[in-house]
Coordinates of N, CA and C in Angstrom, one line a residue:
M1 N 119.7 86.3 143.4 CA 120.1 86.1 141.8 C 119.2 85.6 140.3
S2 N 119.0 86.7 139.4 CA 118.3 86.0 138.7 C 119.0 85.0 138.2
E3 N 117.9 84.1 137.3 CA 118.3 83.4 136.5 C 117.9 83.7 135.5
T4 N 119.6 83.1 134.2 CA 118.7 83.4 133.0 C 118.4 82.5 132.3
R5 N 117.3 82.9 131.6 CA 116.6 81.9 131.0 C 117.1 81.7 129.0
K6 N 116.9 81.0 128.6 CA 117.5 80.8 127.1 C 116.1 81.0 126.6
A7 N 115.6 81.9 125.8 CA 115.1 81.6 124.8 C 115.1 80.5 124.3
A8 N 113.4 79.8 123.7 CA 113.3 79.0 123.1 C 113.5 79.0 121.5
P9 N 114.2 78.0 120.8 CA 114.2 78.4 118.9 C 113.1 79.1 118.2
I10 N 112.7 79.3 117.3 CA 111.7 79.8 116.7 C 111.5 78.6 115.6
R11 N 111.2 78.0 115.3 CA 111.0 77.1 113.7 C 110.7 77.5 112.6
G12 N 110.2 77.7 111.7 CA 108.8 77.9 110.5 C 109.6 78.3 109.6
K13 N 108.7 78.9 108.4 CA 109.2 78.7 106.8 C 108.9 80.4 107.5
A14 N 110.0 80.8 106.6 CA 110.3 82.5 106.0 C 109.2 83.4 105.1
H15 N 108.9 84.1 105.4 CA 108.2 85.0 104.6 C 108.9 85.6 104.4
K16 N 109.9 86.5 103.1 CA 110.8 87.5 103.4 C 110.0 89.3 102.1
Y17 N 110.0 90.1 103.3 CA 108.9 91.2 102.2 C 110.4 92.4 102.1
G18 N 110.2 93.2 101.3 CA 111.2 94.0 101.2 C 111.2 95.6 101.8
D19 N 111.3 96.4 101.8 CA 111.4 98.3 102.4 C 110.1 98.4 102.6
N20 N 110.0 99.4 103.6 CA 108.8 99.8 103.2 C 107.6 99.4 103.0
V21 N 107.1 98.3 103.6 CA 105.7 97.7 104.0 C 105.0 98.8 104.7
D22 N 104.4 99.2 104.1 CA 103.8 100.1 105.4 C 101.8 99.6 105.9
T23 N 101.9 99.8 106.6 CA 100.9 98.9 107.0 C 99.4 99.3 106.8
A24 N 99.3 99.8 105.2 CA 98.2 100.1 104.6 C 98.9 98.8 104.0
V25 N 99.4 98.2 103.2 CA 99.0 96.7 103.1 C 99.6 95.8 103.3
I26 N 99.9 95.7 105.1 CA 100.2 94.3 106.7 C 98.4 94.2 106.2
I27 N 97.6 95.7 106.0 CA 96.0 95.7 106.0 C 95.4 96.4 105.2
P28 N 94.8 96.5 104.4 CA 94.2 97.4 103.6 C 93.1 97.8 104.4
A29 N 92.7 99.1 104.2 CA 91.6 100.3 104.9 C 90.9 99.8 104.1
R30 N 90.2 99.0 103.2 CA 89.0 98.3 103.4 C 87.9 96.9 104.6
Y31 N 89.4 97.4 105.0 CA 89.4 95.8 106.2 C 89.7 96.9 107.4
L32 N 89.1 97.8 107.4 CA 90.0 97.9 109.2 C 88.2 98.7 109.6
N33 N 87.2 98.1 109.1 CA 86.2 97.8 109.9 C 85.4 96.8 111.0
E34 N 86.7 95.7 110.6 CA 87.1 94.4 110.7 C 87.7 94.5 112.5
S35 N 87.2 93.6 113.4 CA 87.4 94.7 114.5 C 87.8 92.3 115.0
E36 N 87.0 91.6 114.3 CA 87.9 89.7 114.7 C 89.2 89.6 114.2
P37 N 90.3 89.2 114.9 CA 91.4 88.5 114.4 C 91.0 88.0 113.4
A38 N 90.4 87.1 113.4 CA 90.5 86.1 112.3 C 90.3 86.6 111.4
A39 N 89.1 87.1 110.7 CA 88.6 88.0 110.0 C 90.0 89.2 109.3
L40 N 90.3 89.4 110.0 CA 91.9 90.6 110.0 C 93.1 90.0 109.2
A41 N 93.5 88.8 109.9 CA 94.3 87.8 109.4 C 94.0 87.2 107.6
A42 N 92.6 86.8 108.0 CA 92.2 86.3 106.2 C 92.8 87.7 105.2
H43 N 93.2 88.5 105.3 CA 93.4 89.9 104.6 C 95.1 90.6 104.7
C44 N 95.2 89.9 106.0 CA 97.2 89.9 105.9 C 97.5 90.3 104.7
M45 N 98.6 90.7 104.3 CA 99.4 91.2 103.3 C 98.8 90.8 102.0
E46 N 97.1 91.1 101.5 CA 96.6 90.7 100.2 C 96.6 91.5 99.1
D47 N 97.2 92.9 99.7 CA 98.1 93.9 98.3 C 98.9 93.5 97.9
L48 N 99.8 93.0 98.7 CA 101.6 92.8 98.1 C 101.4 91.4 97.3
D49 N 100.9 90.3 98.9 CA 101.4 89.2 98.3 C 100.0 88.1 98.4
K50 N 99.3 88.3 97.5 CA 97.9 87.2 97.7 C 98.1 85.7 97.7
T51 N 99.5 85.4 97.8 CA 99.2 83.8 98.3 C 99.9 83.4 100.0
F52 N 100.0 85.2 100.2 CA 100.1 84.7 101.7 C 99.5 84.0 102.8
T53 N 98.0 84.2 102.8 CA 97.2 83.6 103.3 C 97.1 81.8 103.6
S54 N 97.2 81.4 102.2 CA 97.1 80.5 101.8 C 98.4 79.6 101.9
R55 N 99.9 80.1 102.3 CA 101.0 79.7 102.2 C 101.2 80.0 103.9
V56 N 101.2 80.6 104.8 CA 101.7 81.2 106.0 C 101.3 79.7 107.4
R57 N 102.1 79.2 108.1 CA 101.4 78.2 108.9 C 101.5 78.5 110.3
P58 N 101.1 78.2 111.2 CA 101.2 79.0 113.1 C 102.8 78.3 113.1
G59 N 103.8 79.8 113.5 CA 104.7 79.7 113.7 C 105.6 79.9 112.7
D60 N 105.3 80.4 111.8 CA 106.2 81.5 110.7 C 107.0 82.7 111.1
I61 N 107.8 82.5 110.4 CA 108.4 83.5 110.9 C 107.8 85.2 109.6
M62 N 108.1 85.8 109.9 CA 108.4 87.3 108.5 C 109.0 87.9 108.9
V63 N 110.1 88.2 107.6 CA 111.7 88.7 107.7 C 111.4 89.8 106.7
A64 N 111.2 91.4 107.3 CA 111.1 92.5 107.0 C 112.4 93.1 106.8
G65 N 112.1 94.1 105.7 CA 113.0 94.9 105.3 C 113.5 95.8 106.3
K66 N 113.7 96.8 105.5 CA 113.9 98.2 106.4 C 112.5 99.0 106.6
N67 N 112.2 99.2 107.3 CA 111.3 100.5 107.4 C 110.1 100.4 107.3
F68 N 109.8 98.8 108.1 CA 108.6 97.8 107.7 C 107.2 98.5 109.1
G69 N 106.4 98.5 108.5 CA 105.6 99.1 109.8 C 105.2 100.5 109.5
C70 N 105.7 101.1 108.4 CA 105.2 102.4 108.5 C 104.1 103.0 108.2
G71 N 104.2 104.0 108.4 CA 102.6 105.1 107.7 C 101.8 105.1 108.9
S72 N 100.8 105.0 108.9 CA 99.3 105.1 110.2 C 100.1 104.2 111.2
S73 N 99.1 104.5 112.1 CA 99.6 103.7 113.3 C 98.1 102.6 113.6
R74 N 98.2 101.9 112.9 CA 97.0 101.1 112.8 C 97.4 100.0 113.1
E75 N 96.6 99.4 114.4 CA 97.1 99.0 115.0 C 96.4 97.7 114.5
H76 N 95.5 97.2 113.6 CA 94.9 96.9 112.7 C 96.4 95.7 112.7
A77 N 97.6 96.0 112.3 CA 98.4 95.5 110.9 C 99.0 94.3 112.2
P78 N 99.4 95.0 113.2 CA 100.0 93.5 114.0 C 98.7 92.6 114.4
L79 N 98.1 92.8 114.6 CA 97.1 92.1 114.8 C 96.5 91.2 113.5
A80 N 96.8 91.2 112.8 CA 96.3 90.7 111.4 C 97.7 89.2 111.3
I81 N 98.9 89.7 111.4 CA 100.4 89.5 110.8 C 100.1 88.4 112.6
L82 N 100.0 88.8 113.5 CA 99.9 87.3 114.8 C 99.4 86.5 113.8
H83 N 97.5 87.0 113.8 CA 96.7 86.4 114.1 C 96.5 85.3 112.4
A84 N 97.1 85.1 111.5 CA 97.6 84.8 110.5 C 98.2 83.6 111.1
G85 N 99.5 83.9 111.6 CA 100.1 82.1 112.1 C 101.2 83.0 112.5
I86 N 101.5 84.7 111.8 CA 103.6 84.4 112.5 C 103.4 84.4 113.9
A87 N 104.9 84.4 114.1 CA 105.5 83.8 115.1 C 106.4 84.9 115.7
C88 N 106.9 85.4 114.9 CA 108.3 86.6 114.3 C 107.8 88.0 113.6
V89 N 108.0 88.7 114.0 CA 108.6 89.4 113.1 C 110.0 89.7 112.8
A90 N 111.2 89.5 112.1 CA 112.4 90.2 112.3 C 113.0 91.1 110.9

């Protein structure tokens, strides 16, 4: 019989964004030549929220509206979010 594990709670500051935040806003196209996660993280959300990278701390939570991550299938976007310090996108 398998054992049920309880997930550890996620604690952190919530960063709330509205609907239809697409991958071009999460990480602008001008940074797609970057491959280092830290470089991507440094520009995460900058076209929507210039202060995001200075406010985010490891373990923080991103609260997303409807259709978050829409647009092109840019694999840079989740890397930028993760390496910026976001532990959970809800």
